[in-house]
Amino acid sequence: MVIVMAPEATQDDVDAIVELVGTAGGEAFVSRGVSRTIIGLVGDIEQFSSLNLGGMRGVADVMRVSTPYKLVSRDNHPERSTVWVGGVPIGPGYMTLIAGPCAVETPEQTLKAARMAKAAGASLLRGGAFKPRTSPYAFQGLGEQGLQILAEVRAETGLPVVTEVVDAHDVELVASYADMLQVGTRNAQNFALLQAVGAAGKPVLLKRGMSSTIEEWLMAAEYIAQRGNLDIVLCERGIRTFEKATRNTLDVSAVPVAQRLSHLPVVIDPSHSGGRRDLVLPLTRAAIAAGADGVIVDVHPNPEQALVDGPQALVEEDVAELARVVREFPPLLGRTLT
Amino acid sequence: MVIVMAPEATQDDVDAIVELVGTAGGEAFVSRGVSRTIIGLVGDIEQFSSLNLGGMRGVADVMRVSTPYKLVSRDNHPERSTVWVGGVPIGPGYMTLIAGPCAVETPEQTLKAARMAKAAGASLLRGGAFKPRTSPYAFQGLGEQGLQILAEVRAETGLPVVTEVVDAHDVELVASYADMLQVGTRNAQNFALLQAVGAAGKPVLLKRGMSSTIEEWLMAAEYIAQRGNLDIVLCERGIRTFEKATRNTLDVSAVPVAQRLSHLPVVIDPSHSGGRRDLVLPLTRAAIAAGADGVIVDVHPNPEQALVDGPQALVEEDVAELARVVREFPPLLGRTLT
Amino acid sequence: MVIVMAPEATQDDVDAIVELVGTAGGEAFVSRGVSRTIIGLVGDIEQFSSLNLGGMRGVADVMRVSTPYKLVSRDNHPERSTVWVGGVPIGPGYMTLIAGPCAVETPEQTLKAARMAKAAGASLLRGGAFKPRTSPYAFQGLGEQGLQILAEVRAETGLPVVTEVVDAHDVELVASYADMLQVGTRNAQNFALLQAVGAAGKPVLLKRGMSSTIEEWLMAAEYIAQRGNLDIVLCERGIRTFEKATRNTLDVSAVPVAQRLSHLPVVIDPSHSGGRRDLVLPLTRAAIAAGADGVIVDVHPNPEQALVDGPQALVEEDVAELARVVREFPPLLGRTLT
Amino acid sequence: MVIVMAPEATQDDVDAIVELVGTAGGEAFVSRGVSRTIIGLVGDIEQFSSLNLGGMRGVADVMRVSTPYKLVSRDNHPERSTVWVGGVPIGPGYMTLIAGPCAVETPEQTLKAARMAKAAGASLLRGGAFKPRTSPYAFQGLGEQGLQILAEVRAETGLPVVTEVVDAHDVELVASYADMLQVGTRNAQNFALLQAVGAAGKPVLLKRGMSSTIEEWLMAAEYIAQRGNLDIVLCERGIRTFEKATRNTLDVSAVPVAQRLSHLPVVIDPSHSGGRRDLVLPLTRAAIAAGADGVIVDVHPNPEQALVDGPQALVEEDVAELARVVREFPPLLGRTLT
């Protein structure tokens, strides 16, 4: 931790900080510059946080120099992790395709979508039974009935199921059906939910908040990890920017950046970031090429009748090209499709 | 609702839409332009939503021309509303100052802060017992013990209490102590929580999500209203932008914009938006001058020891100036301090 | 300047930096933390910049702790400055209203707008003869003919003229007519233009780039100052964010922040930030209340026929209220309308 | 063009618009909805723009439904274009690597960098002689001397030269040395410069403004095209967002989006968007996979001594991997390295 003093700070101000840090069991090193004095702190950073150093007289800025997350940080766990979901790996050396309908609507639609997913090379099935919607008047998902449909389709196709949970108190229910729990972008800082999925004993797909920095995203993962669950897969799904041509802006740089900061696997959702079907295949290719450990894609047998996000779903005629992409690109990066 | 056809759309594509709209009980008016054809729809917009018109062949864009919220819209309720909290009004003609500590830490600190608030002209006390924090290692609030402290300080000072609730399943507990429930910026799209506070029978202070558009903010209010609670006060608290000099960028234009779109009162939080004590008074003045119905401010008797957000709290020596501001500016706008 | 070493940095990496800094005439203070080593540098920062310390082995981050601008910084010039334009002051203690048409269209329109401006309390006339437009098909201004109209209207009304220059090679021409040169938001990093207006011997109104940080804005001012011209007035005019209800988001916090960092006066443009007439008066009040040294407003006798930005111009019926606002609010802040 | 009337608009308001549009030679189709009336306009859109319809009484919104650019639009030129630079093609079917130093510093450094570029597979040499810098105290480039060095290195290596021009009045000089003129991100709306390069008779590499929407970027290209020059290559180089881990956020979706809207080739700059060497290769792969027509990369023989942007340059040991990437990925997309 580094403290930058204001130009008008006095010697007394500096001394007060050195003393305070000392009483907290740390050491303070003072460097006097031409225009500014800086103080480097050595010791337990959590303890310094509680000192409220930023509130001391003469302090212009307090800069953290180490990461605020620990369990998910690569600093303490240099090897990248692999997370297993119903026997399917997500991690280095693999390319995992997760596909399925945005929302579970009927058994037929879900089964057809699962078969499209499988034909495209998917080893995991996505599908939402609980849907967080901006409008209270929009379709909110089938709830437990949707979970049952997913379980039936899993039995039929053999694909383990990834599905979203939106309320801490539904975690147990959803976990009883799902192979992997998804936390959506609107819940990226719903800390009660993060803690609940951390305790549920199932792998978690953690979407980045649409306006979360990468650091905040990793802090959200830390909430889950702190409850004893390190089976977390990070999912970049587009961030909110000024650009209006796409629903969100896919931050493809987040893949190498997050992989460098954290040992957790990182996948990309090219469907929700772009919000447009014609962008899904280009962004899928970009995601794989950037080094993503997997891709999660919406497919729908009949998107013009979809109750949620129809315009972004891949359709039957896209399946062959998606299959080609996930088969041909990963080997160039030393990866194998799971 | 307006449908814009792609340049390459055929007559058949247009006919298909006209027919579909007709079967849904609506009417479609076709205008053929030089480069584009547009179709204006007349009828029940909710019904059109479920048609997934954006997924039809030849459609380039679907534009909504009426607001997606109804209960909170000023279209259907032209007069601006006043919300009463423990006998204190927030609404047109009034200026309501809400003040107190960011977090409840001890009975003494809370009482002192409440007295500072009162001296500054506040008629409502703010104070957090449940704190949503980015880091799982940060102080998360005193919980129910904090609520008890708030109740005691209310008894001592007569100030009704505004306090945050972060989990749908704590709503009943918090509502049993509080006069007004606060929904924080990180929960702006926690729909389960919005629905729960909508059913709690207490007024709600709804903070704008730090990356919510004004429309999304009003949709969040609609979630609350839909459960039968129209005692909602909107609170602008800064949005996320590229600027780094302030924690968030206070969107002061949101006051007149939201007041034009919705009949609900709008207040401003100048403490959390700026994140810096030296900005609180200038932003408080700007908020009042822009026409806000109230201001919510952090005060702390001892901010250098605050467990949360100390650097932004006003201190004893700011109280007189805050009192002057909330007394002298509102009359220029035809408002009276409550 | 502070250097943060990567966790894997070796003693040799640290030694190499200490030695390099020494050869450049500086001193390096090493603080070894539990997880990170930091090095504080003391000496001439410009010299350190050319060392490319960020490229050295083992370096994770290089953090500047002093401001990169000097001439416009308040560090070296604690007293706030007043800039005089044709005998009219802009600075502490004053409130200066600048008003006029967005674009000069005809002598009649410009004269009428100038009279509206004067009736509202303006002491300076704005009006564009050179207009930077996003579309090459849009009206680009009358050029020199527009400057002549402005000069005639100045003769008629006595109002000194503020007008934009968009090309370095027009600076001399524009300066021969104008009392103050405006640099627009799209030219905030047009360094050739900044240098040319710096050498022109006329005061400059420097608009913030719509996506410039406050630091970049002050760096742009530094370009002007470096050519010997410190008669610079900073103008906040809205920044680009995700919000779509307003054309740009007025960053009202920029007023106190920029006034704290720089000694230059700061004014606000409430017309271009909001892009909507109904926001101009609320934002004018907010600007004054936040402590702005002035406000620059579009007025038009006939906005429905305006060639540029008609929807945001104040009209005849707004003049009385604008006059009231600029007369009644400034005294509460110890300011007098010029 | 579609006009949305406010809920309170009267029949007279609607009639006034219909009449006005008629006098301008257009036709207006009125659709009366339950809550809103909309009017679809058919005719010459440029003429409607000058009517200032947004300023008419009762108008809530005016929505354009066709693109505001024409010459660069794919609507009128469905086939994608190929731009030739000194005999090297950029366009569909090709993958063009442009590489070289960010800034020309010495003949030796430039020659070495050019050889690295060639070894990596580049067919064009980049290098800046005029550098737009945020700080007036930073190295601004060698000017004409830098252009001479580039010409010598071209003679030596056979690589045609791409170099930036920052002032309209330098265009002739720069064009006399360069094979392709670059317009940088800070000049994305420097209209005088855009017009000057449009008239210079050389191909142009047009970087997207760091806060330009894709539409504004295409409007900037339209400025160049309007002067008779359609040899324009669009270059995405990262946009400004709230994320701080990268200098800018590479908007990889801009590749398919811009290629769909415009017939011009689109390339990506992975060096300036990320600002970090470790991101250059992942983003290069992502760019190619997304369908970019080319990539422009910084390389430097000695980045720790670079005067500009050293931390983002690829170094000698990256050359082999860059060569592999530009050789192996393009064939999967039906492209050949030029």
mmCIF file of N, CA, C and O in Angstrom, chain C residues 46 51-52 55 68 70-71 132-137 140 167 169 186 189-192 210-213 216 219 222-223 226 240 303-306 310-311, chain D residues 46 51-52 55 68 70-71 132-137 140 167 169 186 189-192 211-213 216 219 222-223 226 240 303-306 310-311:
data_model
loop_
_atom_site.group_PDB
_atom_site.id
_atom_site.type_symbol
_atom_site.label_atom_id
_atom_site.label_comp_id
_atom_site.label_asym_id
_atom_site.label_seq_id
_atom_site.Cartn_x
_atom_site.Cartn_y
_atom_site.Cartn_z
ATOM 1 N N GLU C 46 10.098 14.450 -15.420
ATOM 2 C CA GLU C 46 10.158 14.426 -16.881
ATOM 3 C C GLU C 46 11.301 13.517 -17.332
ATOM 4 O O GLU C 46 11.204 12.798 -18.321
ATOM 5 N N LEU C 51 12.865 7.297 -19.289
ATOM 6 C CA LEU C 51 13.587 6.053 -18.970
ATOM 7 C C LEU C 51 12.781 4.812 -19.343
ATOM 8 O O LEU C 51 13.303 3.713 -19.353
ATOM 9 N N ASN C 52 11.501 5.000 -19.618
ATOM 10 C CA ASN C 52 10.628 3.863 -19.935
ATOM 11 C C ASN C 52 10.696 2.790 -18.856
ATOM 12 O O ASN C 52 10.924 1.608 -19.117
ATOM 13 N N GLY C 55 8.892 -0.535 -18.957
ATOM 14 C CA GLY C 55 9.386 -1.613 -19.804
ATOM 15 C C GLY C 55 10.468 -2.459 -19.142
ATOM 16 O O GLY C 55 10.910 -3.453 -19.709
ATOM 17 N N PRO C 68 0.505 15.927 -14.255
ATOM 18 C CA PRO C 68 1.349 16.042 -15.442
ATOM 19 C C PRO C 68 1.269 17.435 -16.067
ATOM 20 O O PRO C 68 1.966 17.701 -17.024
ATOM 21 N N LYS C 70 1.454 21.680 -15.460
ATOM 22 C CA LYS C 70 2.162 22.569 -14.533
ATOM 23 C C LYS C 70 1.593 23.979 -14.577
ATOM 24 O O LYS C 70 1.229 24.557 -13.557
ATOM 25 N N LEU C 71 1.522 24.563 -15.781
ATOM 26 C CA LEU C 71 1.153 25.970 -15.912
ATOM 27 C C LEU C 71 -0.294 26.223 -15.500
ATOM 28 O O LEU C 71 -0.623 27.284 -14.989
ATOM 29 N N PRO C 132 -18.284 22.563 -36.709
ATOM 30 C CA PRO C 132 -17.859 21.174 -36.967
ATOM 31 C C PRO C 132 -19.082 20.266 -36.909
ATOM 32 O O PRO C 132 -19.767 20.226 -35.902
ATOM 33 N N ARG C 133 -19.383 19.570 -37.968
ATOM 34 C CA ARG C 133 -20.597 18.750 -38.018
ATOM 35 C C ARG C 133 -20.261 17.293 -38.296
ATOM 36 O O ARG C 133 -19.419 17.006 -39.149
ATOM 37 N N THR C 134 -20.944 16.391 -37.616
ATOM 38 C CA THR C 134 -20.708 14.964 -37.800
ATOM 39 C C THR C 134 -20.933 14.537 -39.248
ATOM 40 O O THR C 134 -20.232 13.685 -39.775
ATOM 41 N N SER C 135 -21.912 15.149 -39.901
ATOM 42 C CA SER C 135 -22.215 14.776 -41.285
ATOM 43 C C SER C 135 -21.657 15.797 -42.272
ATOM 44 O O SER C 135 -21.832 17.000 -42.094
ATOM 45 N N PRO C 136 -21.020 15.318 -43.351
ATOM 46 C CA PRO C 136 -20.522 16.256 -44.357
ATOM 47 C C PRO C 136 -21.670 16.905 -45.129
ATOM 48 O O PRO C 136 -21.443 17.857 -45.868
ATOM 49 N N TYR C 137 -22.875 16.387 -44.950
ATOM 50 C CA TYR C 137 -24.017 16.931 -45.668
ATOM 51 C C TYR C 137 -24.750 17.996 -44.854
ATOM 52 O O TYR C 137 -25.735 18.559 -45.305
ATOM 53 N N GLN C 140 -22.421 23.807 -42.564
ATOM 54 C CA GLN C 140 -21.106 23.922 -41.915
ATOM 55 C C GLN C 140 -20.790 25.346 -41.443
ATOM 56 O O GLN C 140 -19.665 25.641 -41.037
ATOM 57 N N ASP C 167 -9.949 25.134 -37.341
ATOM 58 C CA ASP C 167 -8.755 24.746 -38.091
ATOM 59 C C ASP C 167 -7.631 25.703 -37.704
ATOM 60 O O ASP C 167 -7.828 26.923 -37.651
ATOM 61 N N HIS C 169 -5.349 26.892 -39.212
ATOM 62 C CA HIS C 169 -5.004 27.928 -40.194
ATOM 63 C C HIS C 169 -6.076 28.997 -40.354
ATOM 64 O O HIS C 169 -5.914 29.922 -41.127
ATOM 65 N N ARG C 186 -14.929 18.451 -30.208
ATOM 66 C CA ARG C 186 -14.334 17.489 -31.147
ATOM 67 C C ARG C 186 -12.864 17.794 -31.405
ATOM 68 O O ARG C 186 -12.139 16.998 -31.988
ATOM 69 N N GLN C 189 -8.433 17.344 -28.632
ATOM 70 C CA GLN C 189 -7.078 16.808 -28.743
ATOM 71 C C GLN C 189 -6.506 17.084 -30.135
ATOM 72 O O GLN C 189 -5.663 16.344 -30.627
ATOM 73 N N ASN C 190 -6.962 18.183 -30.734
ATOM 74 C CA ASN C 190 -6.385 18.657 -32.003
ATOM 75 C C ASN C 190 -5.246 19.586 -31.601
ATOM 76 O O ASN C 190 -5.421 20.794 -31.425
ATOM 77 N N PHE C 191 -4.066 18.989 -31.446
ATOM 78 C CA PHE C 191 -2.973 19.710 -30.783
ATOM 79 C C PHE C 191 -2.459 20.880 -31.616
ATOM 80 O O PHE C 191 -2.045 21.902 -31.074
ATOM 81 N N ALA C 192 -2.522 20.736 -32.948
ATOM 82 C CA ALA C 192 -2.098 21.854 -33.800
ATOM 83 C C ALA C 192 -2.997 23.066 -33.553
ATOM 84 O O ALA C 192 -2.525 24.210 -33.472
ATOM 85 N N MET C 210 -15.764 15.376 -25.326
ATOM 86 C CA MET C 210 -16.917 14.659 -24.784
ATOM 87 C C MET C 210 -16.509 13.321 -24.184
ATOM 88 O O MET C 210 -17.275 12.717 -23.455
ATOM 89 N N SER C 211 -15.288 12.904 -24.471
ATOM 90 C CA SER C 211 -14.788 11.720 -23.752
ATOM 91 C C SER C 211 -13.424 11.971 -23.158
ATOM 92 O O SER C 211 -12.644 11.043 -22.974
ATOM 93 N N SER C 212 -13.133 13.216 -22.831
ATOM 94 C CA SER C 212 -11.871 13.520 -22.146
ATOM 95 C C SER C 212 -12.050 13.389 -20.639
ATOM 96 O O SER C 212 -13.039 13.875 -20.085
ATOM 97 N N THR C 213 -11.080 12.791 -19.986
ATOM 98 C CA THR C 213 -11.047 12.879 -18.532
ATOM 99 C C THR C 213 -10.696 14.321 -18.155
ATOM 100 O O THR C 213 -10.212 15.097 -18.984
ATOM 101 N N GLU C 216 -7.111 14.943 -18.934
ATOM 102 C CA GLU C 216 -6.811 15.209 -20.348
ATOM 103 C C GLU C 216 -7.233 16.621 -20.755
ATOM 104 O O GLU C 216 -6.595 17.271 -21.589
ATOM 105 N N MET C 219 -4.650 18.873 -19.613
ATOM 106 C CA MET C 219 -3.485 18.741 -20.487
ATOM 107 C C MET C 219 -3.694 19.530 -21.779
ATOM 108 O O MET C 219 -2.756 20.115 -22.326
ATOM 109 N N GLU C 222 -2.990 22.919 -21.002
ATOM 110 C CA GLU C 222 -1.542 23.090 -20.875
ATOM 111 C C GLU C 222 -0.901 23.350 -22.249
ATOM 112 O O GLU C 222 0.054 24.119 -22.355
ATOM 113 N N TYR C 223 -1.421 22.702 -23.288
ATOM 114 C CA TYR C 223 -0.916 22.956 -24.657
ATOM 115 C C TYR C 223 -1.065 24.438 -25.022
ATOM 116 O O TYR C 223 -0.187 25.037 -25.638
ATOM 117 N N GLN C 226 1.235 26.633 -22.731
ATOM 118 C CA GLN C 226 2.653 26.489 -23.069
ATOM 119 C C GLN C 226 3.075 27.475 -24.154
ATOM 120 O O GLN C 226 4.253 27.791 -24.272
ATOM 121 N N ARG C 240 -19.710 11.656 -22.728
ATOM 122 C CA ARG C 240 -20.384 10.530 -23.368
ATOM 123 C C ARG C 240 -20.515 9.371 -22.384
ATOM 124 O O ARG C 240 -19.521 8.877 -21.859
ATOM 125 N N PRO C 303 -36.409 28.874 -33.047
ATOM 126 C CA PRO C 303 -35.634 27.624 -33.059
ATOM 127 C C PRO C 303 -36.170 26.583 -34.029
ATOM 128 O O PRO C 303 -35.418 25.737 -34.503
ATOM 129 N N GLU C 304 -37.463 26.653 -34.351
ATOM 130 C CA GLU C 304 -37.968 25.619 -35.263
ATOM 131 C C GLU C 304 -37.426 25.821 -36.678
ATOM 132 O O GLU C 304 -37.552 24.946 -37.528
ATOM 133 N N GLN C 305 -36.758 26.987 -36.920
ATOM 134 C CA GLN C 305 -36.126 27.182 -38.224
ATOM 135 C C GLN C 305 -34.602 27.169 -38.125
ATOM 136 O O GLN C 305 -33.906 27.439 -39.114
ATOM 137 N N ALA C 306 -34.074 26.872 -36.934
ATOM 138 C CA ALA C 306 -32.617 26.888 -36.753
ATOM 139 C C ALA C 306 -31.958 25.859 -37.657
ATOM 140 O O ALA C 306 -32.487 24.764 -37.866
ATOM 141 N N GLY C 310 -31.515 23.354 -33.191
ATOM 142 C CA GLY C 310 -32.706 24.093 -32.787
ATOM 143 C C GLY C 310 -33.365 23.538 -31.526
ATOM 144 O O GLY C 310 -33.762 24.300 -30.655
ATOM 145 N N PRO C 311 -33.467 22.213 -31.384
ATOM 146 C CA PRO C 311 -34.239 21.666 -30.262
ATOM 147 C C PRO C 311 -33.711 22.041 -28.890
ATOM 148 O O PRO C 311 -34.400 21.867 -27.897
ATOM 149 N N GLU D 46 -32.569 14.358 -46.811
ATOM 150 C CA GLU D 46 -31.735 15.541 -46.560
ATOM 151 C C GLU D 46 -32.608 16.786 -46.468
ATOM 152 O O GLU D 46 -32.367 17.675 -45.668
ATOM 153 N N LEU D 51 -35.879 20.855 -42.230
ATOM 154 C CA LEU D 51 -37.176 21.347 -41.761
ATOM 155 C C LEU D 51 -37.217 21.508 -40.245
ATOM 156 O O LEU D 51 -38.126 22.117 -39.710
ATOM 157 N N ASN D 52 -36.232 20.944 -39.565
ATOM 158 C CA ASN D 52 -36.210 21.004 -38.090
ATOM 159 C C ASN D 52 -37.509 20.490 -37.498
ATOM 160 O O ASN D 52 -38.154 21.138 -36.669
ATOM 161 N N GLY D 55 -38.329 20.404 -33.816
ATOM 162 C CA GLY D 55 -38.706 21.635 -33.127
ATOM 163 C C GLY D 55 -40.191 21.975 -33.245
ATOM 164 O O GLY D 55 -40.660 22.933 -32.633
ATOM 165 N N PRO D 68 -27.135 7.638 -42.460
ATOM 166 C CA PRO D 68 -26.830 9.014 -42.842
ATOM 167 C C PRO D 68 -25.607 9.103 -43.762
ATOM 168 O O PRO D 68 -25.283 10.176 -44.222
ATOM 169 N N LYS D 70 -23.635 7.619 -47.294
ATOM 170 C CA LYS D 70 -24.090 7.055 -48.575
ATOM 171 C C LYS D 70 -22.938 6.394 -49.328
ATOM 172 O O LYS D 70 -23.016 5.243 -49.735
ATOM 173 N N LEU D 71 -21.837 7.158 -49.508
ATOM 174 C CA LEU D 71 -20.758 6.671 -50.358
ATOM 175 C C LEU D 71 -20.064 5.455 -49.763
ATOM 176 O O LEU D 71 -19.582 4.597 -50.492
ATOM 177 N N PRO D 132 0.642 12.628 -32.257
ATOM 178 C CA PRO D 132 -0.232 13.423 -31.394
ATOM 179 C C PRO D 132 -0.117 12.912 -29.966
ATOM 180 O O PRO D 132 -0.358 11.731 -29.710
ATOM 181 N N ARG D 133 0.296 13.764 -29.044
ATOM 182 C CA ARG D 133 0.528 13.309 -27.673
ATOM 183 C C ARG D 133 -0.336 14.089 -26.683
ATOM 184 O O ARG D 133 -0.465 15.313 -26.803
ATOM 185 N N THR D 134 -0.864 13.409 -25.692
ATOM 186 C CA THR D 134 -1.711 14.061 -24.694
ATOM 187 C C THR D 134 -0.955 15.172 -23.966
ATOM 188 O O THR D 134 -1.521 16.200 -23.627
ATOM 189 N N SER D 135 0.335 14.963 -23.731
ATOM 190 C CA SER D 135 1.125 15.958 -23.006
ATOM 191 C C SER D 135 1.980 16.777 -23.957
ATOM 192 O O SER D 135 2.660 16.228 -24.826
ATOM 193 N N PRO D 136 2.000 18.104 -23.772
ATOM 194 C CA PRO D 136 2.873 18.935 -24.615
ATOM 195 C C PRO D 136 4.340 18.714 -24.291
ATOM 196 O O PRO D 136 5.206 19.181 -25.025
ATOM 197 N N TYR D 137 4.618 18.025 -23.188
ATOM 198 C CA TYR D 137 5.997 17.787 -22.794
ATOM 199 C C TYR D 137 6.533 16.466 -23.339
ATOM 200 O O TYR D 137 7.680 16.111 -23.124
ATOM 201 N N GLN D 140 7.178 14.494 -29.685
ATOM 202 C CA GLN D 140 6.127 14.715 -30.681
ATOM 203 C C GLN D 140 6.486 14.152 -32.062
ATOM 204 O O GLN D 140 5.785 14.417 -33.045
ATOM 205 N N ASP D 167 -2.174 17.225 -39.168
ATOM 206 C CA ASP D 167 -2.601 18.595 -39.454
ATOM 207 C C ASP D 167 -2.921 18.679 -40.948
ATOM 208 O O ASP D 167 -2.145 18.201 -41.782
ATOM 209 N N HIS D 169 -2.582 20.855 -42.974
ATOM 210 C CA HIS D 169 -1.600 21.550 -43.799
ATOM 211 C C HIS D 169 -0.292 20.769 -43.955
ATOM 212 O O HIS D 169 0.620 21.233 -44.634
ATOM 213 N N ARG D 186 -7.503 10.569 -32.259
ATOM 214 C CA ARG D 186 -7.815 11.898 -31.702
ATOM 215 C C ARG D 186 -8.300 12.855 -32.788
ATOM 216 O O ARG D 186 -8.805 13.924 -32.496
ATOM 217 N N GLN D 189 -12.697 13.342 -35.595
ATOM 218 C CA GLN D 189 -13.692 14.344 -35.987
ATOM 219 C C GLN D 189 -13.017 15.685 -36.296
ATOM 220 O O GLN D 189 -13.604 16.748 -36.110
ATOM 221 N N ASN D 190 -11.790 15.611 -36.754
ATOM 222 C CA ASN D 190 -11.071 16.802 -37.248
ATOM 223 C C ASN D 190 -11.430 16.891 -38.736
ATOM 224 O O ASN D 190 -10.756 16.329 -39.598
ATOM 225 N N PHE D 191 -12.510 17.598 -39.007
ATOM 226 C CA PHE D 191 -13.108 17.522 -40.341
ATOM 227 C C PHE D 191 -12.221 18.153 -41.408
ATOM 228 O O PHE D 191 -12.196 17.700 -42.549
ATOM 229 N N ALA D 192 -11.472 19.198 -41.022
ATOM 230 C CA ALA D 192 -10.560 19.819 -41.990
ATOM 231 C C ALA D 192 -9.506 18.797 -42.431
ATOM 232 O O ALA D 192 -9.168 18.698 -43.625
ATOM 233 N N SER D 211 -13.946 7.369 -28.764
ATOM 234 C CA SER D 211 -15.322 7.406 -28.268
ATOM 235 C C SER D 211 -16.304 7.663 -29.395
ATOM 236 O O SER D 211 -17.374 8.209 -29.167
ATOM 237 N N SER D 212 -15.946 7.240 -30.591
ATOM 238 C CA SER D 212 -16.883 7.341 -31.716
ATOM 239 C C SER D 212 -17.763 6.109 -31.775
ATOM 240 O O SER D 212 -17.269 4.981 -31.660
ATOM 241 N N THR D 213 -19.046 6.315 -32.020
ATOM 242 C CA THR D 213 -19.883 5.180 -32.375
ATOM 243 C C THR D 213 -19.472 4.710 -33.773
ATOM 244 O O THR D 213 -18.789 5.431 -34.509
ATOM 245 N N GLU D 216 -20.638 7.194 -36.275
ATOM 246 C CA GLU D 216 -19.803 8.403 -36.400
ATOM 247 C C GLU D 216 -18.516 8.110 -37.171
ATOM 248 O O GLU D 216 -18.005 8.951 -37.906
ATOM 249 N N MET D 219 -19.363 8.102 -40.678
ATOM 250 C CA MET D 219 -19.569 9.486 -41.131
ATOM 251 C C MET D 219 -18.215 10.160 -41.379
ATOM 252 O O MET D 219 -18.080 10.973 -42.296
ATOM 253 N N GLU D 222 -17.141 9.077 -44.579
ATOM 254 C CA GLU D 222 -17.930 9.752 -45.609
ATOM 255 C C GLU D 222 -17.310 11.119 -45.952
ATOM 256 O O GLU D 222 -17.332 11.541 -47.109
ATOM 257 N N TYR D 223 -16.753 11.795 -44.945
ATOM 258 C CA TYR D 223 -16.064 13.077 -45.207
ATOM 259 C C TYR D 223 -14.916 12.887 -46.194
ATOM 260 O O TYR D 223 -14.689 13.714 -47.073
ATOM 261 N N GLN D 226 -16.329 11.846 -49.703
ATOM 262 C CA GLN D 226 -17.001 12.955 -50.384
ATOM 263 C C GLN D 226 -16.017 13.782 -51.215
ATOM 264 O O GLN D 226 -16.421 14.463 -52.154
ATOM 265 N N ARG D 240 -13.239 3.813 -25.436
ATOM 266 C CA ARG D 240 -13.115 4.222 -24.037
ATOM 267 C C ARG D 240 -14.297 3.689 -23.236
ATOM 268 O O ARG D 240 -15.450 3.959 -23.564
ATOM 269 N N PRO D 303 12.171 -2.209 -26.924
ATOM 270 C CA PRO D 303 11.026 -1.437 -26.416
ATOM 271 C C PRO D 303 11.319 -0.719 -25.106
ATOM 272 O O PRO D 303 10.710 0.298 -24.831
ATOM 273 N N GLU D 304 12.281 -1.229 -24.312
ATOM 274 C CA GLU D 304 12.514 -0.535 -23.050
ATOM 275 C C GLU D 304 13.172 0.825 -23.282
ATOM 276 O O GLU D 304 13.259 1.643 -22.370
ATOM 277 N N GLN D 305 13.608 1.080 -24.536
ATOM 278 C CA GLN D 305 14.133 2.413 -24.836
ATOM 279 C C GLN D 305 13.218 3.201 -25.768
ATOM 280 O O GLN D 305 13.566 4.294 -26.215
ATOM 281 N N ALA D 306 12.053 2.658 -26.073
ATOM 282 C CA ALA D 306 11.141 3.345 -26.998
ATOM 283 C C ALA D 306 10.720 4.689 -26.424
ATOM 284 O O ALA D 306 10.504 4.827 -25.218
ATOM 285 N N GLY D 310 6.351 2.155 -25.555
ATOM 286 C CA GLY D 310 7.191 0.964 -25.462
ATOM 287 C C GLY D 310 6.484 -0.241 -24.871
ATOM 288 O O GLY D 310 6.608 -1.355 -25.391
ATOM 289 N N PRO D 311 5.692 -0.073 -23.803
ATOM 290 C CA PRO D 311 5.136 -1.242 -23.115
ATOM 291 C C PRO D 311 4.222 -2.105 -23.979
ATOM 292 O O PRO D 311 3.900 -3.216 -23.605
#
